[in-house]
Each structure stands twice: as structure tokens, then as C-alpha cells.
Amino acid sequence: ADVGAGEQIFNANCAACHAGGQNVIMPEKTLEKDALEQYLAGGRNAKAIITQVTNGKNAMPAFGGRLDDEAIANVAAYVLETSEAGWD
Ligand code: HEM
């Protein structure tokens, strides 16, 4: 996956709710390492992020109709890598 392309996709599609890896709608459900481990269905891994981005969940919209599979894989790789490195 292309993490650099994923960063651009994130800034265009995700940052409205997840700027800095945070969550403006459900503040505890951040994109930080510990929150992904605790809350993300299926655990902190690329497949689980891809599933949630494709299908959406509650107040988070589905991106399956707006982003193609490659774009979703790239943004998932960016989220996973940045959760490891730290969003700050
Ligand atoms: C949760 C990624 C766009 C609202 C999450 C989670 C991930 C994620 C990985 C799980 C976090 C956790 O459980 O700790 C993304 C990506 C996006 C995106 C990669 C862009 C492609 C958005 C947008 C919104 C949003 C635009 C607001 C309109 C939410 C909400 C949750 C969430 C409300 C919590 C869902 C729940 O468990 O009820 N997001 N997100 N997301 N996201 Fe997004």
C-alpha cells in the first residue's frame, strides 16, 4: 500500500472528523494505538480498518461507494502506520 497517497486521502476524506487522529463525534474512539486496540472491531490491523472504512459504522459514513479498493487500502495503511508512530 502507498502510505503517502493514503495521507492525502485521509486529509481529503477523514480529517473533518479525525484531525490529528482524534474523533470529534465520539471522542473516545480515536485513531490512536490504544483506542484501535480497544474499540475497532477485529482489532488494530489493516483488514479491520478497511472493513470499517468500506462499510461505515453508526455516525461514520461508508466510503465503499466513494473510494476504490486501492484508495481504501492506502488510507488504512496510513492510519495503521501513524497509530504506531503517534499522531503528534
Ligand atoms: C471511527 C477511520 C472518516 C466518524 C473510526 C475508526 C477508524 C476510522 C479506524 C475506529 C476508531 C476506534 O474505534 O477507536 C476513518 C477513516 C476515514 C473516516 C480512514 C476516512 C476514509 C470519518 C468521517 C466521520 C467519521 C468523515 C464523520 C462524519 C467516525 C465515528 C467513529 C469513527 C463517529 C466511531 C464509530 C463507532 O464506533 O460508533 N473511523 N474514518 N469517520 N469514525 Fe471514522
mmCIF file of N, CA and C and ligand atoms in Angstrom:
data_model
loop_
_atom_site.group_PDB
_atom_site.id
_atom_site.type_symbol
_atom_site.label_atom_id
_atom_site.label_comp_id
_atom_site.label_asym_id
_atom_site.label_seq_id
_atom_site.Cartn_x
_atom_site.Cartn_y
_atom_site.Cartn_z
ATOM 1 N N ALA A 1 0.851 -1.209 0.000
ATOM 2 C CA ALA A 1 0.000 0.000 0.000
ATOM 3 C C ALA A 1 0.875 1.243 0.000
ATOM 4 N N ASP A 2 0.325 2.339 -0.513
ATOM 5 C CA ASP A 2 1.049 3.605 -0.654
ATOM 6 C C ASP A 2 0.627 4.544 0.482
ATOM 7 N N VAL A 3 1.468 4.616 1.515
ATOM 8 C CA VAL A 3 1.134 5.397 2.709
ATOM 9 C C VAL A 3 1.040 6.893 2.391
ATOM 10 N N GLY A 4 1.893 7.382 1.487
ATOM 11 C CA GLY A 4 1.851 8.797 1.117
ATOM 12 C C GLY A 4 0.548 9.164 0.420
ATOM 13 N N ALA A 5 0.093 8.299 -0.488
ATOM 14 C CA ALA A 5 -1.210 8.509 -1.117
ATOM 15 C C ALA A 5 -2.316 8.426 -0.070
ATOM 16 N N GLY A 6 -2.151 7.509 0.884
ATOM 17 C CA GLY A 6 -3.133 7.360 1.955
ATOM 18 C C GLY A 6 -3.259 8.615 2.803
ATOM 19 N N GLU A 7 -2.152 9.307 3.027
ATOM 20 C CA GLU A 7 -2.204 10.547 3.811
ATOM 21 C C GLU A 7 -3.061 11.595 3.090
ATOM 22 N N GLN A 8 -2.904 11.683 1.769
ATOM 23 C CA GLN A 8 -3.710 12.654 1.011
ATOM 24 C C GLN A 8 -5.197 12.292 1.046
ATOM 25 N N ILE A 9 -5.490 10.991 0.954
ATOM 26 C CA ILE A 9 -6.881 10.544 1.029
ATOM 27 C C ILE A 9 -7.453 10.858 2.408
ATOM 28 N N PHE A 10 -6.633 10.640 3.439
ATOM 29 C CA PHE A 10 -7.070 10.936 4.806
ATOM 30 C C PHE A 10 -7.405 12.417 4.950
ATOM 31 N N ASN A 11 -6.513 13.273 4.475
ATOM 32 C CA ASN A 11 -6.740 14.708 4.642
ATOM 33 C C ASN A 11 -7.994 15.176 3.904
ATOM 34 N N ALA A 12 -8.307 14.530 2.786
ATOM 35 C CA ALA A 12 -9.461 14.935 1.985
ATOM 36 C C ALA A 12 -10.782 14.338 2.475
ATOM 37 N N ASN A 13 -10.731 13.168 3.117
ATOM 38 C CA ASN A 13 -11.971 12.434 3.414
ATOM 39 C C ASN A 13 -12.227 12.142 4.888
ATOM 40 N N CYS A 14 -11.205 12.202 5.709
ATOM 41 C CA CYS A 14 -11.318 11.723 7.087
ATOM 42 C C CYS A 14 -11.051 12.816 8.111
ATOM 43 N N ALA A 15 -10.218 13.785 7.741
ATOM 44 C CA ALA A 15 -9.744 14.758 8.722
ATOM 45 C C ALA A 15 -10.864 15.637 9.273
ATOM 46 N N ALA A 16 -11.988 15.754 8.555
ATOM 47 C CA ALA A 16 -13.107 16.550 9.077
ATOM 48 C C ALA A 16 -13.533 16.027 10.450
ATOM 49 N N CYS A 17 -13.493 14.720 10.618
ATOM 50 C CA CYS A 17 -13.876 14.106 11.900
ATOM 51 C C CYS A 17 -12.670 13.592 12.675
ATOM 52 N N HIS A 18 -11.563 13.327 12.002
ATOM 53 C CA HIS A 18 -10.422 12.648 12.639
ATOM 54 C C HIS A 18 -9.119 13.446 12.563
ATOM 55 N N ALA A 19 -9.182 14.771 12.556
ATOM 56 C CA ALA A 19 -7.950 15.567 12.516
ATOM 57 C C ALA A 19 -7.041 15.178 13.678
ATOM 58 N N GLY A 20 -5.779 15.019 13.370
ATOM 59 C CA GLY A 20 -4.804 14.663 14.404
ATOM 60 C C GLY A 20 -5.049 13.294 15.020
ATOM 61 N N GLY A 21 -5.819 12.436 14.303
ATOM 62 C CA GLY A 21 -6.110 11.099 14.820
ATOM 63 C C GLY A 21 -7.172 11.082 15.910
ATOM 64 N N GLN A 22 -7.848 12.234 16.083
ATOM 65 C CA GLN A 22 -8.894 12.307 17.110
ATOM 66 C C GLN A 22 -10.255 11.967 16.504
ATOM 67 N N ASN A 23 -11.330 12.156 17.279
ATOM 68 C CA ASN A 23 -12.678 11.860 16.801
ATOM 69 C C ASN A 23 -13.611 12.915 17.378
ATOM 70 N N VAL A 24 -14.116 13.788 16.513
ATOM 71 C CA VAL A 24 -14.931 14.905 17.010
ATOM 72 C C VAL A 24 -16.350 14.470 17.378
ATOM 73 N N ILE A 25 -16.781 13.297 16.912
ATOM 74 C CA ILE A 25 -18.153 12.852 17.190
ATOM 75 C C ILE A 25 -18.195 11.933 18.407
ATOM 76 N N MET A 26 -17.281 10.973 18.463
ATOM 77 C CA MET A 26 -17.190 10.059 19.615
ATOM 78 C C MET A 26 -15.766 10.153 20.145
ATOM 79 N N PRO A 27 -15.546 11.067 21.084
ATOM 80 C CA PRO A 27 -14.176 11.438 21.468
ATOM 81 C C PRO A 27 -13.288 10.284 21.938
ATOM 82 N N GLU A 28 -13.872 9.229 22.484
ATOM 83 C CA GLU A 28 -13.030 8.123 22.969
ATOM 84 C C GLU A 28 -12.557 7.230 21.815
ATOM 85 N N LYS A 29 -13.288 7.255 20.699
ATOM 86 C CA LYS A 29 -12.958 6.361 19.573
ATOM 87 C C LYS A 29 -11.995 7.047 18.609
ATOM 88 N N THR A 30 -10.790 7.277 19.099
ATOM 89 C CA THR A 30 -9.754 7.942 18.311
ATOM 90 C C THR A 30 -9.072 6.927 17.397
ATOM 91 N N LEU A 31 -8.098 7.417 16.642
ATOM 92 C CA LEU A 31 -7.293 6.547 15.778
ATOM 93 C C LEU A 31 -5.925 6.287 16.416
ATOM 94 N N GLU A 32 -5.828 6.518 17.726
ATOM 95 C CA GLU A 32 -4.598 6.221 18.462
ATOM 96 C C GLU A 32 -4.491 4.704 18.655
ATOM 97 N N LYS A 33 -3.268 4.250 18.866
ATOM 98 C CA LYS A 33 -2.995 2.812 19.004
ATOM 99 C C LYS A 33 -3.892 2.140 20.053
ATOM 100 N N ASP A 34 -3.944 2.736 21.248
ATOM 101 C CA ASP A 34 -4.697 2.093 22.335
ATOM 102 C C ASP A 34 -6.186 2.055 22.034
ATOM 103 N N ALA A 35 -6.727 3.108 21.416
ATOM 104 C CA ALA A 35 -8.162 3.131 21.102
ATOM 105 C C ALA A 35 -8.498 2.110 20.014
ATOM 106 N N LEU A 36 -7.646 1.999 18.990
ATOM 107 C CA LEU A 36 -7.906 0.996 17.944
ATOM 108 C C LEU A 36 -7.873 -0.409 18.533
ATOM 109 N N GLU A 37 -6.946 -0.633 19.450
ATOM 110 C CA GLU A 37 -6.876 -1.962 20.081
ATOM 111 C C GLU A 37 -8.130 -2.235 20.894
ATOM 112 N N GLN A 38 -8.649 -1.194 21.540
ATOM 113 C CA GLN A 38 -9.789 -1.377 22.432
ATOM 114 C C GLN A 38 -11.117 -1.430 21.695
ATOM 115 N N TYR A 39 -11.299 -0.561 20.688
ATOM 116 C CA TYR A 39 -12.637 -0.370 20.112
ATOM 117 C C TYR A 39 -12.838 -0.909 18.702
ATOM 118 N N LEU A 40 -11.798 -0.951 17.894
ATOM 119 C CA LEU A 40 -12.025 -1.319 16.484
ATOM 120 C C LEU A 40 -12.406 -2.795 16.380
ATOM 121 N N ALA A 41 -13.538 -3.058 15.718
ATOM 122 C CA ALA A 41 -13.998 -4.435 15.537
ATOM 123 C C ALA A 41 -12.967 -5.219 14.744
ATOM 124 N N GLY A 42 -12.462 -6.310 15.317
ATOM 125 C CA GLY A 42 -11.453 -7.113 14.647
ATOM 126 C C GLY A 42 -10.035 -6.758 15.037
ATOM 127 N N GLY A 43 -9.868 -5.690 15.825
ATOM 128 C CA GLY A 43 -8.545 -5.346 16.345
ATOM 129 C C GLY A 43 -7.810 -4.330 15.488
ATOM 130 N N ARG A 44 -6.594 -3.969 15.955
ATOM 131 C CA ARG A 44 -5.821 -2.921 15.253
ATOM 132 C C ARG A 44 -5.022 -3.550 14.121
ATOM 133 N N ASN A 45 -5.634 -3.657 12.944
ATOM 134 C CA ASN A 45 -4.942 -4.198 11.769
ATOM 135 C C ASN A 45 -5.583 -3.614 10.518
ATOM 136 N N ALA A 46 -4.876 -3.742 9.386
ATOM 137 C CA ALA A 46 -5.336 -3.108 8.146
ATOM 138 C C ALA A 46 -6.696 -3.646 7.709
ATOM 139 N N LYS A 47 -6.904 -4.948 7.841
ATOM 140 C CA LYS A 47 -8.167 -5.532 7.372
ATOM 141 C C LYS A 47 -9.363 -4.946 8.126
ATOM 142 N N ALA A 48 -9.211 -4.778 9.447
ATOM 143 C CA ALA A 48 -10.302 -4.243 10.256
ATOM 144 C C ALA A 48 -10.573 -2.775 9.902
ATOM 145 N N ILE A 49 -9.526 -2.006 9.631
ATOM 146 C CA ILE A 49 -9.721 -0.604 9.229
ATOM 147 C C ILE A 49 -10.410 -0.556 7.871
ATOM 148 N N ILE A 50 -9.965 -1.391 6.936
ATOM 149 C CA ILE A 50 -10.579 -1.439 5.599
ATOM 150 C C ILE A 50 -12.066 -1.746 5.711
ATOM 151 N N THR A 51 -12.408 -2.712 6.559
ATOM 152 C CA THR A 51 -13.816 -3.092 6.722
ATOM 153 C C THR A 51 -14.638 -1.908 7.233
ATOM 154 N N GLN A 52 -14.139 -1.209 8.258
ATOM 155 C CA GLN A 52 -14.922 -0.102 8.814
ATOM 156 C C GLN A 52 -15.028 1.058 7.818
ATOM 157 N N VAL A 53 -13.954 1.362 7.103
ATOM 158 C CA VAL A 53 -13.999 2.463 6.138
ATOM 159 C C VAL A 53 -14.942 2.111 4.984
ATOM 160 N N THR A 54 -14.916 0.880 4.529
ATOM 161 C CA THR A 54 -15.779 0.464 3.420
ATOM 162 C C THR A 54 -17.255 0.522 3.798
ATOM 163 N N ASN A 55 -17.568 0.014 4.990
ATOM 164 C CA ASN A 55 -18.967 -0.164 5.394
ATOM 165 C C ASN A 55 -19.509 0.949 6.275
ATOM 166 N N GLY A 56 -18.619 1.738 6.917
ATOM 167 C CA GLY A 56 -19.054 2.714 7.898
ATOM 168 C C GLY A 56 -19.475 2.042 9.193
ATOM 169 N N LYS A 57 -19.798 2.868 10.200
ATOM 170 C CA LYS A 57 -20.291 2.334 11.472
ATOM 171 C C LYS A 57 -20.980 3.470 12.219
ATOM 172 N N ASN A 58 -22.242 3.292 12.561
ATOM 173 C CA ASN A 58 -23.002 4.313 13.289
ATOM 174 C C ASN A 58 -22.865 5.663 12.582
ATOM 175 N N ALA A 59 -22.314 6.687 13.244
ATOM 176 C CA ALA A 59 -22.230 8.032 12.651
ATOM 177 C C ALA A 59 -21.115 8.170 11.620
ATOM 178 N N MET A 60 -20.267 7.168 11.490
ATOM 179 C CA MET A 60 -19.221 7.240 10.460
ATOM 180 C C MET A 60 -19.771 6.740 9.125
ATOM 181 N N PRO A 61 -19.675 7.571 8.082
ATOM 182 C CA PRO A 61 -20.221 7.172 6.781
ATOM 183 C C PRO A 61 -19.420 6.051 6.128
ATOM 184 N N ALA A 62 -20.070 5.299 5.251
ATOM 185 C CA ALA A 62 -19.401 4.287 4.431
ATOM 186 C C ALA A 62 -18.697 4.963 3.262
ATOM 187 N N PHE A 63 -17.473 4.520 2.994
ATOM 188 C CA PHE A 63 -16.716 5.082 1.868
ATOM 189 C C PHE A 63 -16.627 4.113 0.694
ATOM 190 N N GLY A 64 -17.268 2.961 0.815
ATOM 191 C CA GLY A 64 -17.175 1.949 -0.235
ATOM 192 C C GLY A 64 -17.662 2.428 -1.592
ATOM 193 N N GLY A 65 -18.632 3.351 -1.618
ATOM 194 C CA GLY A 65 -19.120 3.877 -2.880
ATOM 195 C C GLY A 65 -18.372 5.091 -3.390
ATOM 196 N N ARG A 66 -17.472 5.627 -2.554
ATOM 197 C CA ARG A 66 -16.794 6.888 -2.897
ATOM 198 C C ARG A 66 -15.312 6.716 -3.155
ATOM 199 N N LEU A 67 -14.698 5.734 -2.492
ATOM 200 C CA LEU A 67 -13.268 5.465 -2.666
ATOM 201 C C LEU A 67 -13.116 4.050 -3.205
ATOM 202 N N ASP A 68 -12.186 3.853 -4.150
ATOM 203 C CA ASP A 68 -11.994 2.496 -4.659
ATOM 204 C C ASP A 68 -11.144 1.667 -3.677
ATOM 205 N N ASP A 69 -11.035 0.373 -3.943
ATOM 206 C CA ASP A 69 -10.374 -0.539 -3.006
ATOM 207 C C ASP A 69 -8.923 -0.129 -2.744
ATOM 208 N N GLU A 70 -8.248 0.342 -3.779
ATOM 209 C CA GLU A 70 -6.847 0.742 -3.620
ATOM 210 C C GLU A 70 -6.733 1.970 -2.717
ATOM 211 N N ALA A 71 -7.614 2.940 -2.903
ATOM 212 C CA ALA A 71 -7.604 4.145 -2.072
ATOM 213 C C ALA A 71 -7.887 3.787 -0.616
ATOM 214 N N ILE A 72 -8.831 2.873 -0.396
ATOM 215 C CA ILE A 72 -9.165 2.466 0.974
ATOM 216 C C ILE A 72 -7.987 1.714 1.604
ATOM 217 N N ALA A 73 -7.330 0.851 0.837
ATOM 218 C CA ALA A 73 -6.150 0.139 1.360
ATOM 219 C C ALA A 73 -5.040 1.136 1.706
ATOM 220 N N ASN A 74 -4.877 2.162 0.893
ATOM 221 C CA ASN A 74 -3.840 3.155 1.161
ATOM 222 C C ASN A 74 -4.155 3.969 2.412
ATOM 223 N N VAL A 75 -5.398 4.389 2.576
ATOM 224 C CA VAL A 75 -5.722 5.191 3.761
ATOM 225 C C VAL A 75 -5.653 4.324 5.019
ATOM 226 N N ALA A 76 -6.010 3.053 4.902
ATOM 227 C CA ALA A 76 -5.893 2.146 6.057
ATOM 228 C C ALA A 76 -4.430 1.979 6.461
ATOM 229 N N ALA A 77 -3.544 1.859 5.479
ATOM 230 C CA ALA A 77 -2.110 1.728 5.774
ATOM 231 C C ALA A 77 -1.586 2.984 6.456
ATOM 232 N N TYR A 78 -2.059 4.133 6.008
ATOM 233 C CA TYR A 78 -1.650 5.402 6.639
ATOM 234 C C TYR A 78 -2.129 5.464 8.088
ATOM 235 N N VAL A 79 -3.385 5.109 8.341
ATOM 236 C CA VAL A 79 -3.921 5.143 9.714
ATOM 237 C C VAL A 79 -3.157 4.165 10.604
ATOM 238 N N LEU A 80 -2.929 2.964 10.087
ATOM 239 C CA LEU A 80 -2.230 1.947 10.891
ATOM 240 C C LEU A 80 -0.806 2.404 11.224
ATOM 241 N N GLU A 81 -0.094 2.879 10.217
ATOM 242 C CA GLU A 81 1.294 3.291 10.442
ATOM 243 C C GLU A 81 1.371 4.492 11.376
ATOM 244 N N THR A 82 0.460 5.452 11.208
ATOM 245 C CA THR A 82 0.505 6.647 12.043
ATOM 246 C C THR A 82 0.082 6.322 13.475
ATOM 247 N N SER A 83 -0.821 5.356 13.647
ATOM 248 C CA SER A 83 -1.187 4.956 15.015
ATOM 249 C C SER A 83 0.011 4.341 15.732
ATOM 250 N N GLU A 84 0.886 3.719 14.972
ATOM 251 C CA GLU A 84 2.108 3.128 15.561
ATOM 252 C C GLU A 84 3.127 4.224 15.890
ATOM 253 N N ALA A 85 3.298 5.152 14.965
ATOM 254 C CA ALA A 85 4.300 6.215 15.147
ATOM 255 C C ALA A 85 3.832 7.282 16.139
ATOM 256 N N GLY A 86 2.515 7.470 16.239
ATOM 257 C CA GLY A 86 1.951 8.542 17.050
ATOM 258 C C GLY A 86 1.519 9.689 16.143
ATOM 259 N N TRP A 87 0.341 10.244 16.397
ATOM 260 C CA TRP A 87 -0.235 11.285 15.530
ATOM 261 C C TRP A 87 0.395 12.642 15.768
ATOM 262 N N ASP A 88 1.064 12.838 16.892
ATOM 263 C CA ASP A 88 1.621 14.160 17.215
ATOM 264 C C ASP A 88 2.861 14.466 16.397
HETATM 265 C C1 HEM B 1 -14.383 5.514 13.926
HETATM 266 C C2 HEM B 1 -11.285 5.666 10.211
HETATM 267 C C3 HEM B 1 -13.984 9.138 8.147
HETATM 268 C C4 HEM B 1 -16.683 9.405 12.149
HETATM 269 C C5 HEM B 1 -13.302 5.253 13.096
HETATM 270 C C6 HEM B 1 -12.333 4.211 13.297
HETATM 271 C C7 HEM B 1 -11.479 4.238 12.255
HETATM 272 C C8 HEM B 1 -11.897 5.308 11.388
HETATM 273 C C9 HEM B 1 -10.271 3.325 12.019
HETATM 274 C C10 HEM B 1 -12.291 3.269 14.518
HETATM 275 C C11 HEM B 1 -11.725 4.078 15.701
HETATM 276 C C12 HEM B 1 -11.941 3.424 17.051
HETATM 277 O O1 HEM B 1 -12.816 2.559 17.175
HETATM 278 O O2 HEM B 1 -11.209 3.826 18.025
HETATM 279 C C13 HEM B 1 -11.758 6.608 9.317
HETATM 280 C C14 HEM B 1 -11.172 6.870 8.019
HETATM 281 C C15 HEM B 1 -11.975 7.799 7.412
HETATM 282 C C16 HEM B 1 -13.014 8.167 8.359
HETATM 283 C C17 HEM B 1 -9.905 6.213 7.498
HETATM 284 C C18 HEM B 1 -11.893 8.343 6.013
HETATM 285 C C19 HEM B 1 -11.799 7.477 4.939
HETATM 286 C C20 HEM B 1 -14.889 9.577 9.089
HETATM 287 C C21 HEM B 1 -15.763 10.720 8.933
HETATM 288 C C22 HEM B 1 -16.510 10.791 10.067
HETATM 289 C C23 HEM B 1 -16.120 9.694 10.920
HETATM 290 C C24 HEM B 1 -15.774 11.675 7.745
HETATM 291 C C25 HEM B 1 -17.578 11.796 10.477
HETATM 292 C C26 HEM B 1 -18.525 12.240 9.574
HETATM 293 C C27 HEM B 1 -16.341 8.313 12.935
HETATM 294 C C28 HEM B 1 -17.093 7.904 14.116
HETATM 295 C C29 HEM B 1 -16.457 6.754 14.602
HETATM 296 C C30 HEM B 1 -15.304 6.512 13.742
HETATM 297 C C31 HEM B 1 -18.328 8.582 14.681
HETATM 298 C C32 HEM B 1 -16.904 5.879 15.773
HETATM 299 C C33 HEM B 1 -17.868 4.826 15.199
HETATM 300 C C34 HEM B 1 -18.476 3.936 16.281
HETATM 301 O O3 HEM B 1 -17.758 3.048 16.775
HETATM 302 O O4 HEM B 1 -19.658 4.134 16.616
HETATM 303 N N1 HEM B 1 -13.018 5.917 11.933
HETATM 304 N N2 HEM B 1 -12.854 7.411 9.484
HETATM 305 N N3 HEM B 1 -15.125 8.978 10.300
HETATM 306 N N4 HEM B 1 -15.297 7.451 12.738
HETATM 307 FE FE1 HEM B 1 -14.076 7.437 11.109
#
